[in-house]
PDB file of C-alpha atoms and ligand atoms in Angstrom:
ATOM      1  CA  UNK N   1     -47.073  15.093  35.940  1.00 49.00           C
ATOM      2  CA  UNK N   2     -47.424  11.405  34.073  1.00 55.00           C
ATOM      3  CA  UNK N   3     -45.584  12.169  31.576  1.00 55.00           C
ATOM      4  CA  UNK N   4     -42.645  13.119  34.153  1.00 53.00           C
ATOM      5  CA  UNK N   5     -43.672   9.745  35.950  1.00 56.00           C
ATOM      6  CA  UNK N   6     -43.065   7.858  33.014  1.00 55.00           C
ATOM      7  CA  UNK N   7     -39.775   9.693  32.351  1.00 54.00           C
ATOM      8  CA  UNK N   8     -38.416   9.438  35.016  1.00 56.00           C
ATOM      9  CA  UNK N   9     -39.165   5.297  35.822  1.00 53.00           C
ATOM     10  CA  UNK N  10     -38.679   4.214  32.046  1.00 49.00           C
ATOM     11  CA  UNK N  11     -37.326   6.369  29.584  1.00 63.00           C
ATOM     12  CA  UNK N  12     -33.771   7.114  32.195  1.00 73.00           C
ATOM     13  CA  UNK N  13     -33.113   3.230  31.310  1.00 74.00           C
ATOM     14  CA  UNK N  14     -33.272   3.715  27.712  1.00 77.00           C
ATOM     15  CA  UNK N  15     -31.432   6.239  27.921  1.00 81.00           C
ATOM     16  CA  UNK N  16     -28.675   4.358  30.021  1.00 82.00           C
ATOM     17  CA  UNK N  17     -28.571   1.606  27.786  1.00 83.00           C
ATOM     18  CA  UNK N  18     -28.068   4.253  24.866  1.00 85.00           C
ATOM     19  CA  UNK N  19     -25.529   5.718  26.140  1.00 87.00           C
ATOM     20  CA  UNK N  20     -23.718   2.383  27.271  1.00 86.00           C
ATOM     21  CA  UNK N  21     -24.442   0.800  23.790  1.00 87.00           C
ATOM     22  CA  UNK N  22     -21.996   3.851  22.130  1.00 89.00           C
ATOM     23  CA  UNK N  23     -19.364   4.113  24.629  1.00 87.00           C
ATOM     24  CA  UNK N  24     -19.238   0.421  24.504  1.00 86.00           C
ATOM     25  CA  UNK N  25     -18.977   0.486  20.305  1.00 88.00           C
ATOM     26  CA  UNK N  26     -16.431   3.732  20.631  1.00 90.00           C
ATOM     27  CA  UNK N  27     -14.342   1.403  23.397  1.00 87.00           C
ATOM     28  CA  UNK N  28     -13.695  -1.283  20.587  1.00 84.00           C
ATOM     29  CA  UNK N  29     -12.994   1.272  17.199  1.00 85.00           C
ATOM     30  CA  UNK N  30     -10.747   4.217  19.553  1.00 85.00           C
ATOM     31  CA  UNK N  31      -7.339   3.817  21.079  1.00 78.00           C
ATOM     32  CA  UNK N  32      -8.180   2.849  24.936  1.00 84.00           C
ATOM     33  CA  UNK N  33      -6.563   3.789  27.385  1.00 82.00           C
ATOM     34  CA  UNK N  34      -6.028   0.558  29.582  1.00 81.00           C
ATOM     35  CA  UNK N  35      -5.535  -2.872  28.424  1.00 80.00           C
ATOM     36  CA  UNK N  36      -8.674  -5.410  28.986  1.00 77.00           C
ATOM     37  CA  UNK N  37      -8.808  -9.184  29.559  1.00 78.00           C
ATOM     38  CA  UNK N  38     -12.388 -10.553  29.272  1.00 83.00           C
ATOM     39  CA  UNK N  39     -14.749  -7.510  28.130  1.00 84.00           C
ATOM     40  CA  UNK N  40     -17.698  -9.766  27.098  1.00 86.00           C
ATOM     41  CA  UNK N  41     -17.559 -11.351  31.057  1.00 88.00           C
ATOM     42  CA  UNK N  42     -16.953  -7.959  32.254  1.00 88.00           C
ATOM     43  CA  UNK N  43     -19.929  -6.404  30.877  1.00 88.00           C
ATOM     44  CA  UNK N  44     -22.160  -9.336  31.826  1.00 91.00           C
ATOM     45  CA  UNK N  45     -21.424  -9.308  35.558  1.00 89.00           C
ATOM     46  CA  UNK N  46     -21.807  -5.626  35.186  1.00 88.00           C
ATOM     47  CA  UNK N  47     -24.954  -6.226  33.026  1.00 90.00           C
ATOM     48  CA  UNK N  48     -26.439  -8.104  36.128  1.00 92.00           C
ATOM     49  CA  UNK N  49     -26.363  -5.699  38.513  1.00 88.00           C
ATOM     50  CA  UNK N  50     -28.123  -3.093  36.244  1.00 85.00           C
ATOM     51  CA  UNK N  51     -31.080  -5.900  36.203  1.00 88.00           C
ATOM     52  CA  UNK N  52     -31.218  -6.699  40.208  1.00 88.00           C
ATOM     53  CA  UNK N  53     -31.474  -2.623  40.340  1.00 83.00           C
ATOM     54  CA  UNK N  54     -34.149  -2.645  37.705  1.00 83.00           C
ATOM     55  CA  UNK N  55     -36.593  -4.569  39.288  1.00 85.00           C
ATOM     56  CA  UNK N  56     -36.037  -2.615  42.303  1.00 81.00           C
ATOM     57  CA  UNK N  57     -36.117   0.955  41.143  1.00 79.00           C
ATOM     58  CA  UNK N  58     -39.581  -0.230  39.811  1.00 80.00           C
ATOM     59  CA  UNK N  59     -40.986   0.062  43.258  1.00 81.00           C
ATOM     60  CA  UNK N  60     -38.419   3.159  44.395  1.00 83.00           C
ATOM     61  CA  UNK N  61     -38.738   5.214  41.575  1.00 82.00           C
ATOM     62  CA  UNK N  62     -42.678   4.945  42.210  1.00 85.00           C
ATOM     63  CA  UNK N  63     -41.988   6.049  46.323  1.00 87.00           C
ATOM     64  CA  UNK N  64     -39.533   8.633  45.189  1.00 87.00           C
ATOM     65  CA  UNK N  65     -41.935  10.461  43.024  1.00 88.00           C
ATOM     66  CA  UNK N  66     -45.032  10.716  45.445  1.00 91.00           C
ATOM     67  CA  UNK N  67     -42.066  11.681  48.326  1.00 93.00           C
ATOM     68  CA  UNK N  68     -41.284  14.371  45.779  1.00 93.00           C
ATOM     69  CA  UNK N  69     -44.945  15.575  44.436  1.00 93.00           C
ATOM     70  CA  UNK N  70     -45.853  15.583  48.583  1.00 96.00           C
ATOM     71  CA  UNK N  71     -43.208  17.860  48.965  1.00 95.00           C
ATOM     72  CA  UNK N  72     -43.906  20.104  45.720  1.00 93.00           C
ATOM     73  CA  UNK N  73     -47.366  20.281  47.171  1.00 95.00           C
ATOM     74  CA  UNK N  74     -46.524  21.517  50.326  1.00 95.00           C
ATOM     75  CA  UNK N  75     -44.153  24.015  49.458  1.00 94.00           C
ATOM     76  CA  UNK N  76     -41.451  22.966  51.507  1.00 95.00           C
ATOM     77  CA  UNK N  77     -37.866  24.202  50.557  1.00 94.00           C
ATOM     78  CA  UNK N  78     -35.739  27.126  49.583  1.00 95.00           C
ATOM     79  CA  UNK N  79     -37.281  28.255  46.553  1.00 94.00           C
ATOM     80  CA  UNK N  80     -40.832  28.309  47.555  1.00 94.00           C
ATOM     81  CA  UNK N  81     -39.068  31.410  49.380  1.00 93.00           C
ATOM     82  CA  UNK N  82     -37.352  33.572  46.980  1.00 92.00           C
ATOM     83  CA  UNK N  83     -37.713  34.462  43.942  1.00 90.00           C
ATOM     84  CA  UNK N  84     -35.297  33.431  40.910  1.00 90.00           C
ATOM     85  CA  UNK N  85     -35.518  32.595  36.900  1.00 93.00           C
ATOM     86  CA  UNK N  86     -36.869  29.290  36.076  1.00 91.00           C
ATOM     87  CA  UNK N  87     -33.785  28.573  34.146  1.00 92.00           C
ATOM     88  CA  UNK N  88     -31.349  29.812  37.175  1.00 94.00           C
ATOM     89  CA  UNK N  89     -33.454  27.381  39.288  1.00 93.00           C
ATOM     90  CA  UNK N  90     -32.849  24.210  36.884  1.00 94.00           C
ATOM     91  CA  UNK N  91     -28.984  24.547  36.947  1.00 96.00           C
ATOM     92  CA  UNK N  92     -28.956  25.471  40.564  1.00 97.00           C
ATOM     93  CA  UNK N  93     -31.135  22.860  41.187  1.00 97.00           C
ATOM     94  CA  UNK N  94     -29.125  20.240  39.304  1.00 97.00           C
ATOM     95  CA  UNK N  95     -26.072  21.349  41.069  1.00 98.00           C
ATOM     96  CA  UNK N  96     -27.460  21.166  44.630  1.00 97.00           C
ATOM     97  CA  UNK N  97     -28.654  18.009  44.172  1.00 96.00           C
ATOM     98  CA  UNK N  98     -24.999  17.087  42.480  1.00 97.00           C
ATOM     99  CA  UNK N  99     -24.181  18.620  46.089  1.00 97.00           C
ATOM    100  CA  UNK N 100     -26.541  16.560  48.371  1.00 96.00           C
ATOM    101  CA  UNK N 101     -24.869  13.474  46.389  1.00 95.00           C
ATOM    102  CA  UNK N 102     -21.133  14.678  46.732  1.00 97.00           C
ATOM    103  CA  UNK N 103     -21.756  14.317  50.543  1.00 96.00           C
ATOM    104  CA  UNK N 104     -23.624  10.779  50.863  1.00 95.00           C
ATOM    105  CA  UNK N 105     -20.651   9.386  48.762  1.00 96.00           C
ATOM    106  CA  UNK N 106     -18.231  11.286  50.648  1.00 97.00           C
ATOM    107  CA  UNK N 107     -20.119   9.819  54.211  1.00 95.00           C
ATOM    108  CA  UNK N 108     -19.662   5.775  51.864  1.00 95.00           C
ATOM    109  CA  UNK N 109     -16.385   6.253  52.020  1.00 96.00           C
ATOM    110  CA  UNK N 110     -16.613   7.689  56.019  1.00 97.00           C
ATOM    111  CA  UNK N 111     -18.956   5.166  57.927  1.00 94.00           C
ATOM    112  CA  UNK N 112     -17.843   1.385  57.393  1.00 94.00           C
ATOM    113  CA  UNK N 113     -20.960   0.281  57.356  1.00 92.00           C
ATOM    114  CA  UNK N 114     -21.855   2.214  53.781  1.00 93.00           C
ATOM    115  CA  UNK N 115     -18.429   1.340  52.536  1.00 94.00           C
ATOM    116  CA  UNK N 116     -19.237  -2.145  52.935  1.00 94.00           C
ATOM    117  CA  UNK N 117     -21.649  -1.742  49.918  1.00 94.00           C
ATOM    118  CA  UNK N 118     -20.039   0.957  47.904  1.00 95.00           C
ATOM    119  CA  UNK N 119     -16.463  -0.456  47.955  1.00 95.00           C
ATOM    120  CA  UNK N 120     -18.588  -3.189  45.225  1.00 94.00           C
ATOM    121  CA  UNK N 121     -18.234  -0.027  42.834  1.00 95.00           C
ATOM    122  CA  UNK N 122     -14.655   0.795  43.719  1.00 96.00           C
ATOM    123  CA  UNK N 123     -13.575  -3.124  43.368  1.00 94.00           C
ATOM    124  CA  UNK N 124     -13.701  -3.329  39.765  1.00 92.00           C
ATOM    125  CA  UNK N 125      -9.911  -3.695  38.556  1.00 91.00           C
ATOM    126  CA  UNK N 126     -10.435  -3.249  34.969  1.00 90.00           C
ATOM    127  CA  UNK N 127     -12.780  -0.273  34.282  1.00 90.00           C
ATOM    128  CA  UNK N 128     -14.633   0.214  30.938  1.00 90.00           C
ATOM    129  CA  UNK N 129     -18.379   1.788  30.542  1.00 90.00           C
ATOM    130  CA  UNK N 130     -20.372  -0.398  31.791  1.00 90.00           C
ATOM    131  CA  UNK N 131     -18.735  -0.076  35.609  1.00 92.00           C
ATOM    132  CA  UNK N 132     -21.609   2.449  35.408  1.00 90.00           C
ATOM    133  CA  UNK N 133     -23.301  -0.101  35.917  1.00 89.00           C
ATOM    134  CA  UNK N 134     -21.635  -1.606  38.847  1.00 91.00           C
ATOM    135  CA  UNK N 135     -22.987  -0.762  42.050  1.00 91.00           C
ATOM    136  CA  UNK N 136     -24.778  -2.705  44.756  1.00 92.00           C
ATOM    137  CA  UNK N 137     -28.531  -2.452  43.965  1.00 89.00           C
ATOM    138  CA  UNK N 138     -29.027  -1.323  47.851  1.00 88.00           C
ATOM    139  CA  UNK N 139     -26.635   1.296  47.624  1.00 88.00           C
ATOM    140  CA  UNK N 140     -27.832   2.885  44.723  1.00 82.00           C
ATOM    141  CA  UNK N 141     -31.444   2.936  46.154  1.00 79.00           C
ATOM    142  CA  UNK N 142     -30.434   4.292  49.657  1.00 79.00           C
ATOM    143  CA  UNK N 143     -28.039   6.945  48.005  1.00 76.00           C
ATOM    144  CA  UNK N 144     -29.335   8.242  44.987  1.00 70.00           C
ATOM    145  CA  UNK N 145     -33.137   8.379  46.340  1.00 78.00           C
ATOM    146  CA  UNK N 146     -32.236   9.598  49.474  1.00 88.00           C
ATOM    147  CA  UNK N 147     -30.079  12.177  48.102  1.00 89.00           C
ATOM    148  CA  UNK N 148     -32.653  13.284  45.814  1.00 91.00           C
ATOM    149  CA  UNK N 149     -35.689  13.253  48.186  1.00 93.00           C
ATOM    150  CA  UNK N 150     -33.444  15.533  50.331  1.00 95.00           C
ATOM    151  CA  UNK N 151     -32.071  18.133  47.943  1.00 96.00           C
ATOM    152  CA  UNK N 152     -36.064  18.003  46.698  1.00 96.00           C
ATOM    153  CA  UNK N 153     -36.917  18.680  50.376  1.00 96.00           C
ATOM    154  CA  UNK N 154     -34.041  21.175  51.479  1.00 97.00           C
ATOM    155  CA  UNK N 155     -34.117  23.092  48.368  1.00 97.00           C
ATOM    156  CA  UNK N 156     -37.720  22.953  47.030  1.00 96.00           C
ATOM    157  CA  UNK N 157     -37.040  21.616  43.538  1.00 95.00           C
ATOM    158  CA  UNK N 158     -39.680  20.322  41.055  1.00 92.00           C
ATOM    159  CA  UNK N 159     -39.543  16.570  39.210  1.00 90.00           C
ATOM    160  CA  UNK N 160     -38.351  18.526  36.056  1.00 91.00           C
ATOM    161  CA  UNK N 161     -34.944  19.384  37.785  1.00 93.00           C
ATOM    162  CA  UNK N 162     -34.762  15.819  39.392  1.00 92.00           C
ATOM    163  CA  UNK N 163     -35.491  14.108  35.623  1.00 89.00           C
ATOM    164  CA  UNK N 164     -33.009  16.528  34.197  1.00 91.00           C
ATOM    165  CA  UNK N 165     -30.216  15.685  37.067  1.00 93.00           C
ATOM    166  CA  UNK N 166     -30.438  11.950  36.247  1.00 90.00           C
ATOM    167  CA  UNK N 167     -29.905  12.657  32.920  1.00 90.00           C
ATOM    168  CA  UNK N 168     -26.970  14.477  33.034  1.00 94.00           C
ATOM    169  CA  UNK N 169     -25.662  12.790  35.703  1.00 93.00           C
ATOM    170  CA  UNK N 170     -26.530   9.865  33.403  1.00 91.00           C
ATOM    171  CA  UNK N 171     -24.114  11.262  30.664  1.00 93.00           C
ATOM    172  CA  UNK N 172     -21.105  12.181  32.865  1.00 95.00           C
ATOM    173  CA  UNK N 173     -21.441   8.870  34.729  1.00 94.00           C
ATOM    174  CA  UNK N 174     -21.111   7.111  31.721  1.00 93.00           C
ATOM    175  CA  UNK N 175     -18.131   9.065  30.189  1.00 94.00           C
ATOM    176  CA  UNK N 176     -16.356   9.156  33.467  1.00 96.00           C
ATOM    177  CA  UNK N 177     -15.977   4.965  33.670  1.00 94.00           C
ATOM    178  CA  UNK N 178     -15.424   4.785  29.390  1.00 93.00           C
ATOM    179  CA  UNK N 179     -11.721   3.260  28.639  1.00 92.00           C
ATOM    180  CA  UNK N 180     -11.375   5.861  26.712  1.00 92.00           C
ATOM    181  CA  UNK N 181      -7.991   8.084  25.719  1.00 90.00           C
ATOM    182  CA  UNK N 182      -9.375  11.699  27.586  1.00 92.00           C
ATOM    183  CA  UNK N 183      -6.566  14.517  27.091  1.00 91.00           C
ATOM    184  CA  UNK N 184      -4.882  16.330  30.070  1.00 92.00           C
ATOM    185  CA  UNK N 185      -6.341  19.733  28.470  1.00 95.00           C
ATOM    186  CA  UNK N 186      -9.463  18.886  29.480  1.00 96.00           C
ATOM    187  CA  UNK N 187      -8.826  18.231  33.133  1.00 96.00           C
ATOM    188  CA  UNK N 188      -7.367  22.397  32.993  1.00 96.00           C
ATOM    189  CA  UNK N 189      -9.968  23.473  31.395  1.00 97.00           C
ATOM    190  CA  UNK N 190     -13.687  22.043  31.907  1.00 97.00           C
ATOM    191  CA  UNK N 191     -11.969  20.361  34.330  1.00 97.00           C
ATOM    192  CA  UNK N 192     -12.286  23.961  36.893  1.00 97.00           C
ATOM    193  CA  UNK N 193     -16.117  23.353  36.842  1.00 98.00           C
ATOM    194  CA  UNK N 194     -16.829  19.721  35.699  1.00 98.00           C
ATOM    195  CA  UNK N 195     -15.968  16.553  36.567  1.00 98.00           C
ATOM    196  CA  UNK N 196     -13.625  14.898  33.838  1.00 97.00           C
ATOM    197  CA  UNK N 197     -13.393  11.476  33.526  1.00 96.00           C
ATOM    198  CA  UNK N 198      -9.602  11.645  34.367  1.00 96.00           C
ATOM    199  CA  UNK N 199     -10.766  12.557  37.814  1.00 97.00           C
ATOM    200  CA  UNK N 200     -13.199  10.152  38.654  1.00 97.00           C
ATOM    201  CA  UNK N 201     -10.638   7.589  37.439  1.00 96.00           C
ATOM    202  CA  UNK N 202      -8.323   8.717  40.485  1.00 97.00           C
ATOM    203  CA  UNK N 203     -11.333   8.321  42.649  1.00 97.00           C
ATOM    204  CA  UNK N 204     -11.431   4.325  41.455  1.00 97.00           C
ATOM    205  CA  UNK N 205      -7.365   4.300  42.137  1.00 96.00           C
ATOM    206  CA  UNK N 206      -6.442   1.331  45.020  1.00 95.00           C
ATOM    207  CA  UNK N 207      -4.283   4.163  47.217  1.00 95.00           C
ATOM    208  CA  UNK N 208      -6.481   4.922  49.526  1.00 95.00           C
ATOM    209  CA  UNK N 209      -5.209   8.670  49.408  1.00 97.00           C
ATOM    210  CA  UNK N 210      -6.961   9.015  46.164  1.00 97.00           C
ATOM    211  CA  UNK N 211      -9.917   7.013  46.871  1.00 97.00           C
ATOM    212  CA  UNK N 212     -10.606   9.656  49.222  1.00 97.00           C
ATOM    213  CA  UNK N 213     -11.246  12.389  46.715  1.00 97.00           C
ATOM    214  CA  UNK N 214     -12.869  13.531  43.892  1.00 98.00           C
ATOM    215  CA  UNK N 215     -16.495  12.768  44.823  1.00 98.00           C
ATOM    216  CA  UNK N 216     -18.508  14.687  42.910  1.00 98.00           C
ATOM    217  CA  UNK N 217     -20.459  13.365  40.170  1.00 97.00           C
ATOM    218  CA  UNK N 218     -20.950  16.377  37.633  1.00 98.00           C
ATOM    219  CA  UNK N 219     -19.301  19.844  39.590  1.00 98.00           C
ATOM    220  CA  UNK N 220     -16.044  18.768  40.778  1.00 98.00           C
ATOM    221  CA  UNK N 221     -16.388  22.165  42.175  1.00 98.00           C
ATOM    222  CA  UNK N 222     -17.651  20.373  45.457  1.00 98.00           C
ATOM    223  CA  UNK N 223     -14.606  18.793  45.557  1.00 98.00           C
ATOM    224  CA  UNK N 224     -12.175  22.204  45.355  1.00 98.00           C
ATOM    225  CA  UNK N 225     -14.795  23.696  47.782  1.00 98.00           C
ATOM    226  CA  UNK N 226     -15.137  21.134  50.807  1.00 98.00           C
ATOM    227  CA  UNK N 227     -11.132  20.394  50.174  1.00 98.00           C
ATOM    228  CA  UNK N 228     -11.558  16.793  48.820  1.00 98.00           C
ATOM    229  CA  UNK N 229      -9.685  17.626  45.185  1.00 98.00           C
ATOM    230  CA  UNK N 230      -6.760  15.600  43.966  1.00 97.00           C
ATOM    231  CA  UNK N 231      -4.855  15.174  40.744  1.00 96.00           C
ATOM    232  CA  UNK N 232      -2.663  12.592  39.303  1.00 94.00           C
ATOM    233  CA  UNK N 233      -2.087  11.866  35.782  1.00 93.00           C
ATOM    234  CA  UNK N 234      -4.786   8.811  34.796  1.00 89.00           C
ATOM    235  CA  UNK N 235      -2.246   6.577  33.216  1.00 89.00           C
ATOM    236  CA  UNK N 236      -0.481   6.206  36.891  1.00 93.00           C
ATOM    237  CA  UNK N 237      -3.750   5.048  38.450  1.00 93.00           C
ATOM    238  CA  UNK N 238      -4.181   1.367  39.603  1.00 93.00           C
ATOM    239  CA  UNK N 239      -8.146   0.497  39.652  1.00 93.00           C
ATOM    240  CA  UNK N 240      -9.638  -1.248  42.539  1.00 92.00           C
ATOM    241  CA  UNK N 241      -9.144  -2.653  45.972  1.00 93.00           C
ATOM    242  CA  UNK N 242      -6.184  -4.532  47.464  1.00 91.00           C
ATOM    243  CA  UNK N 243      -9.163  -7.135  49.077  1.00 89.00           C
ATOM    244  CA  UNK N 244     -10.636  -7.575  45.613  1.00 88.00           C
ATOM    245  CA  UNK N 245      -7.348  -8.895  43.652  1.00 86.00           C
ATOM    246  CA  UNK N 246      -8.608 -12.415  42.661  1.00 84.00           C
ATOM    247  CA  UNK N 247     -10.056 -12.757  39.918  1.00 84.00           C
ATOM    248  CA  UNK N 248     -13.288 -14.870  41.757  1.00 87.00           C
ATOM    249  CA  UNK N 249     -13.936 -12.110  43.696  1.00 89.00           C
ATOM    250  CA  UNK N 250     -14.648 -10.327  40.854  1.00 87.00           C
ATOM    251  CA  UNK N 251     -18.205 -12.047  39.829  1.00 90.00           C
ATOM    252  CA  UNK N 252     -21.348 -10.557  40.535  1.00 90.00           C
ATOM    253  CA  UNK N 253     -22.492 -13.335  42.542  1.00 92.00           C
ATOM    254  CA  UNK N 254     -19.452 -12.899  44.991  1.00 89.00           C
ATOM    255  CA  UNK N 255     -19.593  -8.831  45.017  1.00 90.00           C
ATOM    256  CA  UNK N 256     -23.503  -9.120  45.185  1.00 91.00           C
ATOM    257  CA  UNK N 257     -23.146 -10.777  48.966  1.00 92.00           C
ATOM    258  CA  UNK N 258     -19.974  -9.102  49.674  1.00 90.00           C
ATOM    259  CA  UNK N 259     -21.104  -6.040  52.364  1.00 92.00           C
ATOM    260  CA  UNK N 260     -22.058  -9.375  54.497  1.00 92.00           C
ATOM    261  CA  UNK N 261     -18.833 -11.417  54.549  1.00 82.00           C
ATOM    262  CA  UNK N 262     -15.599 -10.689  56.596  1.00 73.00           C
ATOM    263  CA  UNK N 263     -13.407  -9.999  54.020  1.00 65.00           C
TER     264      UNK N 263
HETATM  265 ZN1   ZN L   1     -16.570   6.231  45.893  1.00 64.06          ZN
HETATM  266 ZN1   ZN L   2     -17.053   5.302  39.750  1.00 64.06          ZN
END
């Protein structure tokens, strides 16, 4: 089980800044898709929030994974109860927990209260990789752990299927906020099962009609199941929110006490 520990509370950040280090050097040699002002500000604002969550996640990551092992240990969930193939319970497992996520994010965008801190994600106007990184530390602890300590819980999944849901949620999260030039063919295609990058990009649109959708992080599946699926084409969407127009409300210093202000 250390080895998992140390997976799951170190290596996931290499592996973020990995990933963010080559969409960020593909962003400057490809054709983008959206013009950008100030990347180098951009990605240190963004670059700030990563640390504040850092430090915290330090302590989480630490609670999540004796929530989880106390869980293993007991048995509790689904799969203690029937039987299925190891492999059949990693994908289910990833998807369920993709599942348990699709509705806390659907329920930030229902109770005022959690929008207050996930609108910080959704204010960005200019979107590039490292809006991955743009969340509000507190949201990102309460979701994310939450979500996962539940799926663990409802479905009786191990800390193999948890490390290998961050990781791919890792990768799609990543891909999904990239400037990058993504063809329509996709979106008809892998775009049945998966969530394209096209798609979350309508999620980030400023009409709230698309906000609204689209909230699944890896199976856009939930979406075309629980009805919240919509499609435009990517190059008509308009990132960010009508109360986060000026440009000094687009600092992490400003966004970090935002949820507390009456904006
Ligand atoms: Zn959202
Ligand atoms: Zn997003």
């Amino acid at each position: 089980m250390e080895t998992i520990d140390y997976l799951l509370a170190i290596d996931l950040n290499y592996i973020v800044i990995g990933l963010i280090a080559v969409f960020f050097t593909l962003e400057q040699i490809l054709n983008t898709q959206f013009s950008f002002k100030n990347r180098g500000m951009h990605m240190w604002h963004a670059f700030l929030f990563q640390a504040v969550f850092f430090i915290a996640n330090l302590f989480y990551a630490t609670v999540s994974v004796f929530a989880i092992e106390w869980l293993n240990d007991n048995q509790i969930g689904l799969f203690y109860l029937i039987e299925i193939p190891v492999w059949m319970k990693l994908v289910l497992g990833v998807a369920l927990i993709d599942m348990t996520s699709y509705w806390f994010h659907r329920l930030s965008h229902a109770l005022p209260i959690l929008w207050r801190f996930h609108r910080v994600h959704h204010s960005d106007t200019t979107m590039d990789s490292s809006t991955y990184f743009r969340s509000h530390p507190i949201e990102v602890l309460l979701w994310f752990g939450n979500a996962t300590i539940l799926a663990v819980g409802l479905f009786g999944l191990d800390l193999i299927t948890v490390g290998l849901f961050f990781f791919v949620v890792t990768l799609f999260q990543v891909a999904e906020h990239s400037n990058l030039r993504f063809p329509d063919w996709l979106d008809k295609t892998v775009g049945l099962v998966f969530t394209t990058p096209n798609m979350h990009k309508i999620h980030h649109d400023q009409d709230q009609y698309y906000t609204d959708s689209n909230y699944a992080d890896i199976f856009i599946l939930w979406d075309r199941i629980f009805g919240t699926y919509k499609y435009k084409p990517a190059e008509q969407v308009k990132f960010g929110l009508k109360e986060f127009d000026e440009e000094r409300k687009q600092t992490f210093w400003y966004l970090l006490r935002s949820p507390f202000f009456k904006n």
